C-alpha cells in the first residue's frame, strides 16, 4: 500500500511516499521538502499569509518530484494523507485541499493526520527504530510535552509547558540576541563558542516535582541580562547563548529523567525540531546511559517539519487499524488540536 503524505502546517512544505507491507514497519520510498525560512527571515518570523501562498506554489511540484524519485505513478497511490492540525489555518487548508482534490480526482481515500503524532512517530523512520512502550519528549516550536506512548494512538500526556515551548524559548532568546529567525539552530551554533556557566539563568519549574515546564521567565531573564550587559553584549553574546541553551536543556533533560524513573520504562523517544539540538542529545544520551535506557531520535533531517512523518503516521495508523482512510472529500482543519483529543478511532 502506497501512502502519500503532505505537510503544510507552518513554514515547510513537505511531501513523501511511504510503502506499507503487511505488519512490517512502513518504509520511506521518497520525500521532498521546501523550507520557507529564507522568505520569512526578512520579517523575523513566519508571516501566515505568505506561508499559505508559498505552500500553494510548492506542493504540486514537490509531489511530482516525490513520484519521479520513487518511480511510482499517480494511479499507484492508495491513500493520500495530510496534516489536519495543529498549525496555521491557511497553511493547513492548502495541504488539506490539495490532498482531498487529489483523492477525489484519483478516486482514492484520504486521511487527516495530527502533526504532533507525525513528530512522535518519526523515529520509526530511522535506522534504529524504537519499540513500544516508551516515554516521549516532544519539543517543537509550539509544543513541549512529555508523554507515555503505549502504541499507535495510545498517548498519555504526563506534562507540558504552561507558557512558552522549548523551541519558542530558543527562538525568542535568539531574537533578543539579534540572531534572526529561526533562532534555535543559530543560538545553538553560537553557544558552541561560549561558556554555559558564564551567566546564572533560571531553570523554571526544575524542582517543581511535576512534569510541567515553563520557559517564559527564562526569556525575560535573558532580556534582563542582555540589557545589563549593554555595550558589552556583543563580546559576551556566545556566553549568553551558551548559558541560555544550558538552562533550557537542563530542564528538558531533568524532567525527562523524572518521567522515565516514575514510569519504570527503559526506552525514550525525542521528537520535534529542538530534538536536533546537539547539547540536548548529549545530555539525554549521558543521563539515559546511566539508567540503562535506550534513546531514539528521528534522523536529523526529519527532526523539523517534513512530509515523511505525516505519511508515516498515516501508514502506522492504518496498519494498527486505529483509523480508516475515507472517500469523503469535504475537509476541515484543526489549527488548535490537543494531541489528547486524538481519539483511538478518528
Ligand atoms: O518541529 P518544528 O520543525 O516545528 C514545529 O512544529 O514547531 O520545530 C521548530 C523549532 C524552532 O523553534 C527551532 O528554532 C527549533 O525547533 N530548532 C532548534 C534546533 N533546530 C530547530 N532548537 C535548538 N537547537 C536546534 N539545533
Ligand atoms: Zn512540527
CSV table of C-alpha atoms and ligand atoms in Angstrom, one decimal:
chain,number,residue,atom,x,y,z
A,1,UNK,CA,0.0,0.0,0.0
A,2,UNK,CA,1.4,3.4,-1.0
A,3,UNK,CA,0.6,6.4,1.2
A,4,UNK,CA,1.4,9.9,0.0
A,5,UNK,CA,1.8,12.4,2.9
A,6,UNK,CA,1.5,16.2,2.7
A,7,UNK,CA,2.7,18.5,5.4
A,8,UNK,CA,1.9,22.3,5.3
A,9,UNK,CA,1.1,23.3,8.8
A,10,UNK,CA,3.8,26.0,9.2
A,11,UNK,CA,6.8,27.1,7.1
A,12,UNK,CA,7.9,23.9,5.4
A,13,UNK,CA,6.1,22.2,2.5
A,14,UNK,CA,6.8,18.5,2.7
A,15,UNK,CA,5.6,15.6,0.6
A,16,UNK,CA,6.6,12.0,0.9
A,17,UNK,CA,5.7,8.5,-0.1
A,18,UNK,CA,5.7,5.6,2.3
A,19,UNK,CA,5.2,1.9,1.5
A,20,UNK,CA,3.2,-0.3,3.9
A,21,UNK,CA,3.6,-4.1,3.5
A,22,UNK,CA,1.7,-6.3,5.9
A,23,UNK,CA,2.8,-5.9,9.5
A,24,UNK,CA,6.4,-4.8,8.7
A,25,UNK,CA,7.4,-1.2,9.7
A,26,UNK,CA,6.4,1.1,6.8
A,27,UNK,CA,9.3,2.2,4.6
A,28,UNK,CA,10.0,5.6,3.2
A,29,UNK,CA,10.2,5.4,-0.6
A,30,UNK,CA,10.9,9.1,-1.4
A,31,UNK,CA,10.5,12.6,0.1
A,32,UNK,CA,10.8,16.2,-0.9
A,33,UNK,CA,10.8,19.4,1.2
A,34,UNK,CA,10.8,23.1,0.6
A,35,UNK,CA,11.7,25.3,3.5
A,36,UNK,CA,10.3,28.9,3.6
A,37,UNK,CA,12.8,30.0,6.1
A,38,UNK,CA,14.6,32.4,3.7
A,39,UNK,CA,11.3,34.0,2.7
A,40,UNK,CA,10.2,34.7,6.4
A,41,UNK,CA,13.7,35.7,7.5
A,42,UNK,CA,13.2,39.3,6.4
A,43,UNK,CA,10.2,39.6,8.8
A,44,UNK,CA,11.9,37.9,11.8
A,45,UNK,CA,9.2,35.2,12.0
A,46,UNK,CA,6.6,33.3,10.0
A,47,UNK,CA,4.1,35.5,8.1
A,48,UNK,CA,1.0,33.3,7.8
A,49,UNK,CA,-0.4,34.7,4.5
A,50,UNK,CA,3.0,34.4,2.8
A,51,UNK,CA,3.3,30.8,4.2
A,52,UNK,CA,-0.1,29.8,2.6
A,53,UNK,CA,0.7,31.3,-0.7
A,54,UNK,CA,4.1,29.6,-0.9
A,55,UNK,CA,2.6,26.2,0.1
A,56,UNK,CA,0.3,26.6,-2.9
A,57,UNK,CA,3.2,27.2,-5.2
A,58,UNK,CA,5.3,24.4,-3.9
A,59,UNK,CA,3.1,21.4,-3.1
A,60,UNK,CA,2.4,20.0,-6.6
A,61,UNK,CA,5.9,20.3,-7.9
A,62,UNK,CA,7.1,18.6,-4.7
A,63,UNK,CA,4.5,15.8,-5.2
A,64,UNK,CA,5.7,15.4,-8.8
A,65,UNK,CA,9.3,15.2,-7.6
A,66,UNK,CA,8.4,12.5,-5.0
A,67,UNK,CA,6.6,10.4,-7.6
A,68,UNK,CA,9.5,10.8,-10.0
A,69,UNK,CA,12.1,9.8,-7.4
A,70,UNK,CA,10.1,6.8,-6.3
A,71,UNK,CA,9.2,5.6,-9.8
A,72,UNK,CA,5.5,5.5,-8.8
A,73,UNK,CA,2.7,6.9,-10.9
A,74,UNK,CA,-0.3,8.9,-9.5
A,75,UNK,CA,-2.6,5.9,-10.1
A,76,UNK,CA,-0.3,3.7,-7.9
A,77,UNK,CA,-1.2,5.8,-4.8
A,78,UNK,CA,-3.5,4.0,-2.4
A,79,UNK,CA,-4.1,6.7,0.3
A,80,UNK,CA,-3.5,10.5,0.4
A,81,UNK,CA,-2.7,11.8,3.9
A,82,UNK,CA,-2.3,15.4,5.0
A,83,UNK,CA,-1.7,17.4,8.2
A,84,UNK,CA,-5.1,18.3,9.6
A,85,UNK,CA,-3.7,20.3,12.5
A,86,UNK,CA,-2.5,21.9,14.7
A,87,UNK,CA,-0.9,24.8,12.8
A,88,UNK,CA,-1.7,27.9,10.8
A,89,UNK,CA,-5.2,27.7,9.4
A,90,UNK,CA,-4.5,29.0,5.9
A,91,UNK,CA,-1.4,26.9,5.6
A,92,UNK,CA,-3.2,23.7,6.7
A,93,UNK,CA,-6.0,24.4,4.3
A,94,UNK,CA,-3.5,24.2,1.4
A,95,UNK,CA,-2.4,20.7,2.2
A,96,UNK,CA,-5.9,19.5,3.1
A,97,UNK,CA,-7.3,21.0,-0.1
A,98,UNK,CA,-4.7,19.5,-2.3
A,99,UNK,CA,-4.9,16.1,-0.7
A,100,UNK,CA,-8.7,16.0,-0.9
A,101,UNK,CA,-8.7,17.2,-4.5
A,102,UNK,CA,-6.1,14.5,-5.4
A,103,UNK,CA,-8.1,11.9,-3.6
A,104,UNK,CA,-11.3,13.0,-5.4
A,105,UNK,CA,-9.6,13.1,-8.9
A,106,UNK,CA,-8.0,9.6,-8.4
A,107,UNK,CA,-10.9,8.1,-6.5
A,108,UNK,CA,-8.6,7.2,-3.6
A,109,UNK,CA,-9.3,7.6,0.1
A,110,UNK,CA,-7.8,10.5,2.2
A,111,UNK,CA,-6.8,10.7,5.8
A,112,UNK,CA,-6.1,13.7,8.1
A,113,UNK,CA,-3.1,13.4,10.4
A,114,UNK,CA,-2.2,15.1,13.7
A,115,UNK,CA,1.1,17.0,13.2
A,116,UNK,CA,2.4,16.1,16.6
A,117,UNK,CA,1.7,12.4,16.1
A,118,UNK,CA,3.8,12.8,13.0
A,119,UNK,CA,6.7,14.1,15.1
A,120,UNK,CA,6.1,11.4,17.7
A,121,UNK,CA,6.3,8.5,15.2
A,122,UNK,CA,9.1,10.0,13.1
A,123,UNK,CA,11.8,8.0,14.9
A,124,UNK,CA,10.2,4.9,13.4
A,125,UNK,CA,11.7,6.0,10.1
A,126,UNK,CA,15.2,6.0,11.5
A,127,UNK,CA,17.7,3.2,11.1
A,128,UNK,CA,17.3,2.5,14.8
A,129,UNK,CA,13.5,2.5,15.3
A,130,UNK,CA,12.1,2.2,18.8
A,131,UNK,CA,9.6,-0.3,20.1
A,132,UNK,CA,6.5,0.4,22.3
A,133,UNK,CA,6.1,1.4,25.1
A,134,UNK,CA,8.3,4.4,25.6
A,135,UNK,CA,8.5,7.9,27.1
A,136,UNK,CA,8.4,10.6,24.5
A,137,UNK,CA,9.8,14.1,24.8
A,138,UNK,CA,8.2,16.2,22.1
A,139,UNK,CA,10.0,19.5,21.7
A,140,UNK,CA,8.9,21.7,18.8
A,141,UNK,CA,8.4,25.4,18.1
A,142,UNK,CA,4.9,25.3,19.5
A,143,UNK,CA,4.9,22.3,21.9
A,144,UNK,CA,6.8,20.9,24.8
A,145,UNK,CA,5.3,17.7,26.1
A,146,UNK,CA,6.3,14.5,27.9
A,147,UNK,CA,4.2,11.5,27.0
A,148,UNK,CA,3.9,7.9,27.8
A,149,UNK,CA,3.3,6.1,24.5
A,150,UNK,CA,2.0,2.5,24.6
A,151,UNK,CA,1.2,2.1,21.0
A,152,UNK,CA,-0.1,3.9,17.9
A,153,UNK,CA,-2.9,6.3,19.1
A,154,UNK,CA,-2.2,5.4,22.8
A,155,UNK,CA,-0.7,8.6,24.2
A,156,UNK,CA,-0.9,9.6,27.8
A,157,UNK,CA,0.1,13.2,28.5
A,158,UNK,CA,2.4,13.4,31.5
A,159,UNK,CA,3.4,17.0,31.5
A,160,UNK,CA,3.6,20.0,29.2
A,161,UNK,CA,4.7,23.7,29.1
A,162,UNK,CA,2.4,26.1,30.9
A,163,UNK,CA,3.6,29.0,28.7
A,164,UNK,CA,6.3,29.1,26.0
A,165,UNK,CA,7.5,26.0,24.3
A,166,UNK,CA,11.2,25.0,24.3
A,167,UNK,CA,11.6,26.0,20.7
A,168,UNK,CA,10.0,29.3,21.4
A,169,UNK,CA,12.4,29.8,24.2
A,170,UNK,CA,15.3,29.2,21.8
A,171,UNK,CA,13.7,31.4,19.1
A,172,UNK,CA,12.8,34.3,21.4
A,173,UNK,CA,16.2,34.3,23.2
A,174,UNK,CA,17.9,34.2,19.8
A,175,UNK,CA,15.8,37.2,18.7
A,176,UNK,CA,16.9,39.2,21.8
A,177,UNK,CA,20.5,38.4,20.9
A,178,UNK,CA,19.9,39.6,17.3
A,179,UNK,CA,20.4,36.1,15.8
A,180,UNK,CA,17.5,36.2,13.4
A,181,UNK,CA,14.9,33.5,12.6
A,182,UNK,CA,14.7,30.6,13.2
A,183,UNK,CA,16.7,31.2,16.3
A,184,UNK,CA,17.2,27.7,17.6
A,185,UNK,CA,19.9,26.5,15.2
A,186,UNK,CA,21.6,29.9,15.2
A,187,UNK,CA,21.6,30.1,19.0
A,188,UNK,CA,23.0,26.6,19.4
A,189,UNK,CA,25.7,27.3,16.8
A,190,UNK,CA,26.8,30.4,18.7
A,191,UNK,CA,26.6,28.6,22.0
A,192,UNK,CA,29.3,26.2,20.9
A,193,UNK,CA,31.8,29.1,21.3
A,194,UNK,CA,30.5,30.2,24.7
A,195,UNK,CA,30.8,29.2,28.3
A,196,UNK,CA,27.5,27.7,29.6
A,197,UNK,CA,28.3,28.7,33.2
A,198,UNK,CA,29.0,32.3,32.4
A,199,UNK,CA,25.6,33.5,33.4
A,200,UNK,CA,23.3,32.1,36.1
A,201,UNK,CA,19.9,31.8,34.4
A,202,UNK,CA,16.8,30.4,36.0
A,203,UNK,CA,15.8,26.8,35.4
A,204,UNK,CA,12.0,27.3,35.7
A,205,UNK,CA,10.0,24.5,37.4
A,206,UNK,CA,13.1,22.3,37.6
A,207,UNK,CA,12.3,21.2,41.1
A,208,UNK,CA,8.5,21.5,40.9
A,209,UNK,CA,8.0,17.8,41.5
A,210,UNK,CA,5.7,17.5,38.4
A,211,UNK,CA,6.5,17.1,34.7
A,212,UNK,CA,5.3,20.5,33.6
A,213,UNK,CA,7.6,23.1,32.0
A,214,UNK,CA,7.7,26.9,31.9
A,215,UNK,CA,10.1,28.9,29.7
A,216,UNK,CA,8.6,32.4,29.7
A,217,UNK,CA,10.6,33.5,32.7
A,218,UNK,CA,13.8,32.4,31.1
A,219,UNK,CA,13.3,34.7,28.1
A,220,UNK,CA,12.8,37.6,30.5
A,221,UNK,CA,15.9,36.7,32.4
A,222,UNK,CA,17.9,36.6,29.1
A,223,UNK,CA,16.4,40.1,28.2
A,224,UNK,CA,17.4,41.5,31.6
A,225,UNK,CA,20.9,40.1,31.3
A,226,UNK,CA,21.3,41.4,27.7
A,227,UNK,CA,20.2,44.9,28.9
A,228,UNK,CA,22.6,44.8,31.8
A,229,UNK,CA,25.4,44.0,29.5
A,230,UNK,CA,24.7,47.0,27.3
A,231,UNK,CA,27.6,47.7,25.0
A,232,UNK,CA,29.4,44.6,26.4
A,233,UNK,CA,26.7,42.3,24.9
A,234,UNK,CA,28.4,41.9,21.6
A,235,UNK,CA,31.5,40.5,23.2
A,236,UNK,CA,29.6,38.2,25.6
A,237,UNK,CA,26.9,37.0,23.2
A,238,UNK,CA,28.3,33.5,22.8
A,239,UNK,CA,28.5,33.1,26.6
A,240,UNK,CA,24.9,34.3,27.0
A,241,UNK,CA,23.8,31.9,24.2
A,242,UNK,CA,25.6,29.0,25.8
A,243,UNK,CA,24.0,29.8,29.2
A,244,UNK,CA,20.6,30.1,27.7
A,245,UNK,CA,20.9,26.8,25.9
A,246,UNK,CA,22.2,25.1,29.0
A,247,UNK,CA,19.2,26.3,31.1
A,248,UNK,CA,16.7,25.0,28.5
A,249,UNK,CA,18.5,21.7,28.0
A,250,UNK,CA,19.0,21.1,31.8
A,251,UNK,CA,15.2,21.4,32.4
A,252,UNK,CA,14.3,19.2,29.5
A,253,UNK,CA,16.8,16.5,30.5
A,254,UNK,CA,15.9,16.6,34.2
A,255,UNK,CA,12.1,16.3,33.6
A,256,UNK,CA,12.6,13.5,31.0
A,257,UNK,CA,14.6,11.5,33.6
A,258,UNK,CA,11.9,12.0,36.2
A,259,UNK,CA,9.3,10.7,33.7
A,260,UNK,CA,11.5,7.7,33.0
A,261,UNK,CA,12.1,7.0,36.7
A,262,UNK,CA,8.4,7.3,37.6
A,263,UNK,CA,7.3,5.1,34.7
A,264,UNK,CA,10.0,2.5,35.1
A,265,UNK,CA,10.2,2.4,31.2
A,266,UNK,CA,13.6,1.7,29.7
A,267,UNK,CA,13.1,3.4,26.3
A,268,UNK,CA,12.8,7.0,25.3
A,269,UNK,CA,12.0,8.9,22.1
A,270,UNK,CA,12.9,12.5,21.4
A,271,UNK,CA,11.0,14.3,18.6
A,272,UNK,CA,10.4,17.7,17.2
A,273,UNK,CA,12.7,20.5,15.9
A,274,UNK,CA,14.5,21.0,19.2
A,275,UNK,CA,15.4,17.3,19.1
A,276,UNK,CA,18.1,18.3,16.6
A,277,UNK,CA,19.9,20.2,19.4
A,278,UNK,CA,23.3,18.7,20.0
A,279,UNK,CA,23.6,19.6,23.7
A,280,UNK,CA,20.1,18.1,24.3
A,281,UNK,CA,21.1,14.9,22.6
A,282,UNK,CA,24.4,14.7,24.5
A,283,UNK,CA,22.8,15.3,27.9
A,284,UNK,CA,19.9,12.9,27.3
A,285,UNK,CA,22.3,10.2,26.0
A,286,UNK,CA,24.5,10.5,29.0
A,287,UNK,CA,21.6,10.5,31.6
A,288,UNK,CA,19.9,7.6,29.8
A,289,UNK,CA,23.1,5.6,29.6
A,290,UNK,CA,23.4,5.9,33.4
A,291,UNK,CA,19.9,4.4,33.7
A,292,UNK,CA,20.3,1.7,31.1
A,293,UNK,CA,17.7,3.5,29.0
A,294,UNK,CA,17.8,3.5,25.2
A,295,UNK,CA,17.1,6.8,23.4
A,296,UNK,CA,15.8,7.0,19.9
A,297,UNK,CA,15.8,10.1,17.7
A,298,UNK,CA,14.5,10.8,14.2
A,299,UNK,CA,17.1,11.2,11.5
A,300,UNK,CA,18.5,14.7,11.8
A,301,UNK,CA,16.7,15.9,8.6
A,302,UNK,CA,13.4,14.5,9.9
A,303,UNK,CA,13.5,16.4,13.3
A,304,UNK,CA,11.9,19.5,11.8
A,305,UNK,CA,8.7,19.5,9.9
A,306,UNK,CA,8.6,17.2,6.8
A,307,UNK,CA,6.2,15.1,4.8
A,308,UNK,CA,7.7,11.8,5.7
A,309,UNK,CA,6.5,11.9,9.3
A,310,UNK,CA,2.9,12.7,8.0
A,311,UNK,CA,3.0,9.8,5.6
A,312,UNK,CA,4.4,7.6,8.3
A,313,UNK,CA,1.9,8.5,10.9
A,314,UNK,CA,-0.9,7.8,8.4
A,315,UNK,CA,0.6,4.5,7.5
A,316,UNK,CA,1.1,3.4,11.1
A,317,UNK,CA,-2.5,4.4,12.0
A,318,UNK,CA,-3.9,2.5,9.1
A,319,UNK,CA,-1.7,-0.5,9.9
A,320,UNK,CA,-2.7,-0.5,13.6
A,321,UNK,CA,-6.3,-0.2,12.5
A,322,UNK,CA,-6.9,2.9,14.6
A,323,UNK,CA,-8.1,4.9,11.7
A,324,UNK,CA,-9.5,4.3,8.2
A,325,UNK,CA,-9.0,6.5,5.2
A,326,UNK,CA,-12.2,7.7,3.6
A,327,UNK,CA,-13.6,8.9,0.3
A,328,UNK,CA,-15.4,11.8,1.9
A,329,UNK,CA,-13.6,14.7,0.4
A,330,UNK,CA,-15.2,17.6,2.4
A,331,UNK,CA,-12.4,18.6,4.7
A,332,UNK,CA,-11.8,20.8,7.7
A,333,UNK,CA,-8.6,21.7,9.5
A,334,UNK,CA,-7.9,22.0,13.2
A,335,UNK,CA,-5.5,24.9,13.9
A,336,UNK,CA,-5.8,24.1,17.6
A,337,UNK,CA,-5.9,20.4,18.3
A,338,UNK,CA,-4.5,18.9,21.6
A,339,UNK,CA,-3.0,15.5,21.0
A,340,UNK,CA,-5.1,14.2,23.9
A,341,UNK,CA,-8.2,14.8,21.8
A,342,UNK,CA,-6.9,12.4,19.2
A,343,UNK,CA,-9.3,9.5,19.8
A,344,UNK,CA,-8.2,6.0,19.1
A,345,UNK,CA,-10.6,5.7,16.3
A,346,UNK,CA,-10.7,9.1,14.5
B,1,LIG,O1,9.1,20.7,14.9
B,1,LIG,P1,9.5,22.0,14.3
B,1,LIG,O2,10.2,22.0,13.0
B,1,LIG,O3,8.2,22.9,14.0
B,1,LIG,C1,7.1,22.9,14.9
B,1,LIG,O4,6.2,22.0,14.7
B,1,LIG,O5,7.1,23.8,15.7
B,1,LIG,O6,10.3,22.8,15.3
B,1,LIG,C2,10.8,24.1,15.1
B,1,LIG,C3,11.6,24.6,16.3
B,1,LIG,C4,12.0,26.0,16.2
B,1,LIG,O7,11.7,26.6,17.4
B,1,LIG,C5,13.5,25.9,16.0
B,1,LIG,O8,14.2,27.0,16.5
B,1,LIG,C6,13.8,24.7,16.8
B,1,LIG,O9,12.8,23.8,16.5
B,1,LIG,N1,15.1,24.1,16.5
B,1,LIG,C7,16.2,24.0,17.3
B,1,LIG,C8,17.2,23.4,16.6
B,1,LIG,N2,16.8,23.1,15.3
B,1,LIG,C9,15.5,23.5,15.3
B,1,LIG,N3,16.3,24.4,18.6
B,1,LIG,C10,17.5,24.2,19.1
B,1,LIG,N4,18.6,23.7,18.5
B,1,LIG,C11,18.5,23.2,17.3
B,1,LIG,N5,19.6,22.7,16.7
B,2,LIG,ZN1,6.4,20.4,13.8
